[in-house]
Short mmCIF file of C-alpha atoms in Angstrom, two decimals:
data_model
loop_
_atom_site.label_atom_id
_atom_site.label_comp_id
_atom_site.label_asym_id
_atom_site.label_seq_id
_atom_site.Cartn_x
_atom_site.Cartn_y
_atom_site.Cartn_z
CA MET S 1 -10.77 -35.58 14.40
CA LYS S 2 -10.78 -35.74 18.19
CA LEU S 3 -12.97 -33.39 20.23
CA VAL S 4 -13.33 -33.08 24.00
CA SER S 5 -15.86 -31.21 26.14
CA TRP S 6 -15.65 -30.66 29.90
CA ASN S 7 -17.60 -28.61 32.41
CA VAL S 8 -14.63 -27.66 34.59
CA ASN S 9 -16.69 -25.95 37.34
CA GLY S 10 -14.15 -23.14 37.60
CA ILE S 11 -11.11 -23.28 35.32
CA ARG S 12 -8.78 -21.73 37.91
CA ALA S 13 -9.65 -24.44 40.45
CA CYS S 14 -9.52 -27.17 37.80
CA VAL S 15 -6.04 -26.13 36.67
CA GLY S 16 -4.95 -26.71 40.25
CA LYS S 17 -6.41 -30.23 40.08
CA GLY S 18 -4.67 -31.52 36.98
CA PHE S 19 -6.55 -29.91 34.07
CA LEU S 20 -3.43 -29.33 32.00
CA ASP S 21 -2.17 -32.87 32.53
CA TYR S 22 -5.37 -34.24 31.01
CA PHE S 23 -5.44 -31.55 28.31
CA HIS S 24 -1.97 -32.45 27.04
CA GLU S 25 -2.46 -36.20 27.42
CA ILE S 26 -5.70 -36.29 25.43
CA ASP S 27 -4.24 -34.11 22.63
CA ALA S 28 -7.62 -33.11 21.19
CA ASP S 29 -7.98 -31.17 17.96
CA ILE S 30 -10.67 -29.09 19.66
CA PHE S 31 -11.15 -28.88 23.43
CA CYS S 32 -14.23 -27.09 24.81
CA ILE S 33 -14.89 -26.10 28.40
CA GLN S 34 -17.94 -24.76 30.22
CA GLU S 35 -18.52 -23.02 33.54
CA THR S 36 -15.15 -21.31 33.41
CA LYS S 37 -16.19 -18.96 36.26
CA CYS S 38 -13.61 -16.31 35.43
CA GLN S 39 -13.23 -12.87 33.90
CA GLU S 40 -10.78 -11.72 31.27
CA GLY S 41 -7.28 -11.50 32.71
CA GLN S 42 -7.96 -13.74 35.71
CA ILE S 43 -6.14 -16.68 34.17
CA GLU S 44 -3.59 -17.02 31.40
CA LEU S 45 -3.20 -20.47 29.87
CA SER S 46 -0.12 -20.65 27.67
CA ILE S 47 -0.96 -23.71 25.58
CA GLU S 48 1.32 -24.04 22.59
CA GLY S 49 -0.30 -25.03 19.33
CA TYR S 50 -3.85 -23.92 20.20
CA HIS S 51 -5.94 -20.89 19.38
CA GLN S 52 -8.05 -19.79 22.36
CA TYR S 53 -11.55 -18.30 22.40
CA TRP S 54 -13.20 -17.20 25.66
CA ASN S 55 -16.74 -15.99 26.33
CA TYR S 56 -17.02 -14.45 29.81
CA ALA S 57 -20.20 -13.84 31.76
CA GLN S 58 -20.81 -10.28 32.91
CA LYS S 59 -21.41 -11.61 36.42
CA LYS S 60 -18.13 -12.40 38.15
CA GLY S 61 -17.37 -16.01 39.02
CA TYR S 62 -20.29 -17.30 36.99
CA SER S 63 -20.93 -19.40 33.88
CA GLY S 64 -18.62 -18.80 30.91
CA THR S 65 -17.29 -20.95 28.05
CA ALA S 66 -14.02 -21.38 26.15
CA ILE S 67 -12.64 -23.31 23.19
CA PHE S 68 -9.05 -24.35 22.40
CA SER S 69 -8.51 -25.32 18.76
CA LYS S 70 -5.44 -26.45 16.88
CA LYS S 71 -6.86 -25.12 13.64
CA GLN S 72 -7.82 -21.48 13.31
CA PRO S 73 -11.51 -21.17 12.40
CA LEU S 74 -12.91 -19.15 9.52
CA SER S 75 -15.06 -17.16 11.94
CA VAL S 76 -15.96 -16.92 15.64
CA LYS S 77 -19.27 -15.91 17.18
CA TYR S 78 -19.97 -15.37 20.85
CA GLY S 79 -23.53 -16.03 22.05
CA ILE S 80 -26.72 -17.02 20.24
CA GLY S 81 -28.12 -13.55 19.57
CA VAL S 82 -30.26 -12.91 22.68
CA ALA S 83 -28.78 -10.56 25.27
CA ASP S 84 -30.27 -12.26 28.34
CA TYR S 85 -28.31 -15.42 27.48
CA ASP S 86 -25.33 -13.84 25.80
CA ASN S 87 -24.59 -11.74 28.90
CA GLU S 88 -23.95 -15.02 30.71
CA GLY S 89 -21.26 -16.22 28.27
CA ARG S 90 -23.09 -19.44 27.45
CA ALA S 91 -22.08 -20.16 23.84
CA ILE S 92 -19.24 -19.94 21.33
CA THR S 93 -19.49 -20.91 17.66
CA LEU S 94 -16.44 -21.64 15.51
CA GLU S 95 -16.90 -21.96 11.77
CA TYR S 96 -14.66 -24.29 9.80
CA GLU S 97 -14.66 -25.19 6.13
CA GLY S 98 -16.74 -28.33 6.62
CA PHE S 99 -18.76 -27.69 9.78
CA TYR S 100 -19.72 -25.44 12.66
CA LEU S 101 -18.63 -26.27 16.21
CA VAL S 102 -20.84 -24.86 18.99
CA THR S 103 -20.04 -25.24 22.66
CA ILE S 104 -22.86 -24.40 25.06
CA TYR S 105 -23.60 -24.19 28.75
CA THR S 106 -27.36 -24.53 29.15
CA PRO S 107 -28.95 -22.56 32.02
CA ASN S 108 -29.81 -24.64 35.07
CA SER S 109 -33.50 -24.36 35.94
CA GLN S 110 -32.48 -24.36 39.63
CA ARG S 111 -33.60 -26.53 42.50
CA ASP S 112 -36.94 -24.74 42.95
CA LEU S 113 -37.37 -24.47 39.12
CA ALA S 114 -37.28 -20.68 39.46
CA ARG S 115 -35.40 -20.46 36.16
CA LEU S 116 -37.34 -23.10 34.25
CA ASP S 117 -39.08 -20.62 31.94
CA PHE S 118 -35.75 -18.85 31.28
CA ARG S 119 -34.20 -22.18 30.41
CA LEU S 120 -37.07 -23.38 28.20
CA THR S 121 -36.92 -20.17 26.17
CA TRP S 122 -33.17 -20.72 25.79
CA GLU S 123 -33.97 -24.13 24.31
CA GLU S 124 -36.27 -22.56 21.70
CA VAL S 125 -33.75 -19.86 20.75
CA LEU S 126 -30.88 -22.35 20.66
CA ARG S 127 -32.75 -24.80 18.43
CA GLU S 128 -33.57 -22.06 15.92
CA TYR S 129 -29.95 -20.91 15.99
CA LEU S 130 -28.60 -24.43 15.42
CA LEU S 131 -31.05 -25.15 12.61
CA GLU S 132 -30.00 -21.96 10.87
CA LEU S 133 -26.36 -23.06 11.06
CA ASP S 134 -27.31 -26.58 9.91
CA SER S 135 -28.95 -25.16 6.81
CA HIS S 136 -25.48 -24.03 5.68
CA LYS S 137 -23.19 -26.83 6.85
CA PRO S 138 -23.22 -29.64 9.45
CA VAL S 139 -23.04 -28.73 13.15
CA ILE S 140 -21.25 -30.29 16.11
CA ILE S 141 -22.75 -29.24 19.47
CA CYS S 142 -21.10 -29.99 22.78
CA GLY S 143 -21.35 -28.99 26.39
CA ASP S 144 -23.24 -29.21 29.62
CA MET S 145 -26.86 -29.32 28.47
CA ASN S 146 -28.18 -29.72 32.02
CA VAL S 147 -30.66 -32.49 31.22
CA ALA S 148 -30.68 -36.25 31.58
CA HIS S 149 -32.69 -37.09 28.50
CA GLN S 150 -33.95 -40.59 29.30
CA GLU S 151 -34.31 -42.71 32.43
CA ILE S 152 -31.17 -44.61 31.42
CA ASP S 153 -29.23 -41.33 31.76
CA LEU S 154 -29.41 -41.06 35.55
CA LYS S 155 -29.12 -43.40 38.50
CA ASN S 156 -32.42 -42.60 40.22
CA PRO S 157 -35.00 -41.52 37.62
CA LYS S 158 -38.13 -42.20 39.68
CA SER S 159 -37.15 -39.92 42.56
CA ASN S 160 -36.00 -37.13 40.21
CA ILE S 161 -38.97 -37.05 37.84
CA LYS S 162 -39.86 -33.40 38.54
CA ASN S 163 -36.44 -32.17 39.64
CA SER S 164 -34.23 -29.71 37.80
CA GLY S 165 -32.55 -31.44 34.87
CA PHE S 166 -35.15 -34.20 34.65
CA THR S 167 -38.45 -32.37 34.33
CA PRO S 168 -40.76 -33.51 31.52
CA GLU S 169 -40.41 -30.05 29.94
CA GLU S 170 -36.60 -30.15 29.82
CA ARG S 171 -36.52 -33.70 28.51
CA GLU S 172 -39.06 -32.82 25.82
CA LYS S 173 -36.87 -29.94 24.62
CA MET S 174 -33.99 -32.37 24.13
CA THR S 175 -36.31 -34.72 22.24
CA GLN S 176 -37.39 -31.84 20.00
CA LEU S 177 -33.77 -30.88 19.30
CA LEU S 178 -32.82 -34.44 18.36
CA ASN S 179 -35.94 -34.81 16.21
CA ALA S 180 -34.99 -31.60 14.40
CA GLY S 181 -32.02 -33.38 12.87
CA PHE S 182 -29.32 -34.06 15.47
CA ILE S 183 -27.80 -37.22 16.97
CA ASP S 184 -26.72 -37.88 20.56
CA SER S 185 -23.39 -39.45 19.64
CA PHE S 186 -22.82 -41.40 22.85
CA ARG S 187 -26.29 -42.93 22.90
CA PHE S 188 -26.09 -43.59 19.14
CA LEU S 189 -23.08 -45.84 19.71
CA ASN S 190 -24.13 -47.13 23.15
CA PRO S 191 -27.92 -47.40 23.09
CA GLU S 192 -28.19 -49.76 26.07
CA GLN S 193 -25.20 -48.77 28.20
CA ILE S 194 -26.24 -48.13 31.79
CA GLU S 195 -24.44 -46.27 34.58
CA ALA S 196 -22.68 -44.00 32.07
CA TYR S 197 -22.70 -40.63 33.78
CA THR S 198 -20.90 -37.30 33.44
CA TRP S 199 -21.94 -35.44 36.60
CA TRP S 200 -22.11 -36.37 40.28
CA SER S 201 -23.19 -34.39 43.31
CA TYR S 202 -20.45 -33.37 45.75
CA MET S 203 -22.43 -35.10 48.51
CA ASN S 204 -20.57 -37.76 50.48
CA LYS S 205 -19.35 -40.70 48.35
CA VAL S 206 -21.91 -40.07 45.57
CA ARG S 207 -19.28 -40.22 42.83
CA GLU S 208 -17.55 -43.15 44.51
CA ARG S 209 -20.84 -45.07 44.28
CA ASN S 210 -21.50 -43.72 40.75
CA ILE S 211 -24.84 -42.13 41.62
CA GLY S 212 -24.73 -39.79 38.65
CA TRP S 213 -26.39 -38.14 35.69
CA ARG S 214 -25.39 -37.95 32.02
CA ILE S 215 -25.91 -34.28 31.21
CA ASP S 216 -22.83 -33.51 29.06
CA TYR S 217 -23.19 -34.27 25.38
CA PHE S 218 -21.79 -34.27 21.89
CA LEU S 219 -24.61 -33.88 19.38
CA VAL S 220 -23.98 -33.90 15.64
CA SER S 221 -26.03 -33.14 12.57
CA LYS S 222 -27.53 -36.24 10.97
CA LYS S 223 -25.34 -35.46 7.97
CA PHE S 224 -22.42 -36.64 10.15
CA GLU S 225 -24.06 -39.92 11.19
CA GLN S 226 -21.64 -42.03 9.15
CA SER S 227 -18.69 -40.05 10.52
CA ILE S 228 -19.21 -40.92 14.20
CA ALA S 229 -16.26 -43.15 15.06
CA ASN S 230 -16.17 -43.13 18.86
CA ALA S 231 -17.83 -41.47 21.86
CA GLN S 232 -16.42 -41.83 25.35
CA ILE S 233 -17.07 -40.68 28.91
CA HIS S 234 -13.85 -40.21 30.87
CA SER S 235 -15.33 -40.72 34.31
CA GLN S 236 -11.92 -41.52 35.80
CA ILE S 237 -10.80 -37.91 35.31
CA MET S 238 -11.25 -35.82 38.44
CA GLY S 239 -10.93 -32.06 38.95
CA SER S 240 -14.60 -31.12 38.61
CA ASP S 241 -18.02 -32.46 39.57
CA HIS S 242 -18.33 -33.25 35.84
CA CYS S 243 -16.01 -35.43 33.79
CA PRO S 244 -14.81 -34.92 30.21
CA VAL S 245 -16.61 -36.43 27.24
CA LEU S 246 -14.92 -37.25 23.95
CA LEU S 247 -16.03 -37.59 20.35
CA LYS S 248 -14.03 -38.92 17.41
CA LEU S 249 -15.25 -38.16 13.91
CA ASN S 250 -13.85 -39.46 10.65
CA LEU S 251 -13.47 -36.07 9.00
CA HIS S 252 -10.76 -34.19 7.20
CA LYS S 253 -9.21 -31.79 9.68
#
């Protein structure tokens, strides 16, 4: 089974920059996007062979998630059960016979860390939500989690030690989530790989010089450890300040 996740930083803009070319070329079984930045009716994507699920933020031009799946799920849930987060369209859960698939867009704690508490509470609520799902069947989690977990996951760790996305508090929350029974699929397969990033600032030539952060993930329940076949970062794909990430699992579709 092939899964892809991509923070598109505005789906309408990304479609104008080749989104559909990549979408059709990669031919994923499940394709998740974050930061759609649109409201219902603002874009219609006619993609044959896929069921579509969209979670829009109440605030226009902000946040939002979507999933395109070849196989119709048993159930669909929007949000994680807390209005403050669910109003921002930050999560979708699809239930299949053998697993749950959850795409998420974690709140950014902001440059001045004004939203750090909001984000840390999200982490607590999300972990409880994922563990509840995991008690029933394995879980695949993907999306922009807005944290570089370890120093290897960003180009300049020393100068970013207390900055949004690399604070000790945010990194600890990721550690707690992994310790609760989940695996970072890319790092599981590539424990020592350096300069593997998924986001770059729009500042001049930052992406060209690969001064980036790895903040987009596929996590899986430990029950799926033996099923992880491949995990890739498609940094050559443009169209957003993030690039797509891919996971292949040896599962029955």
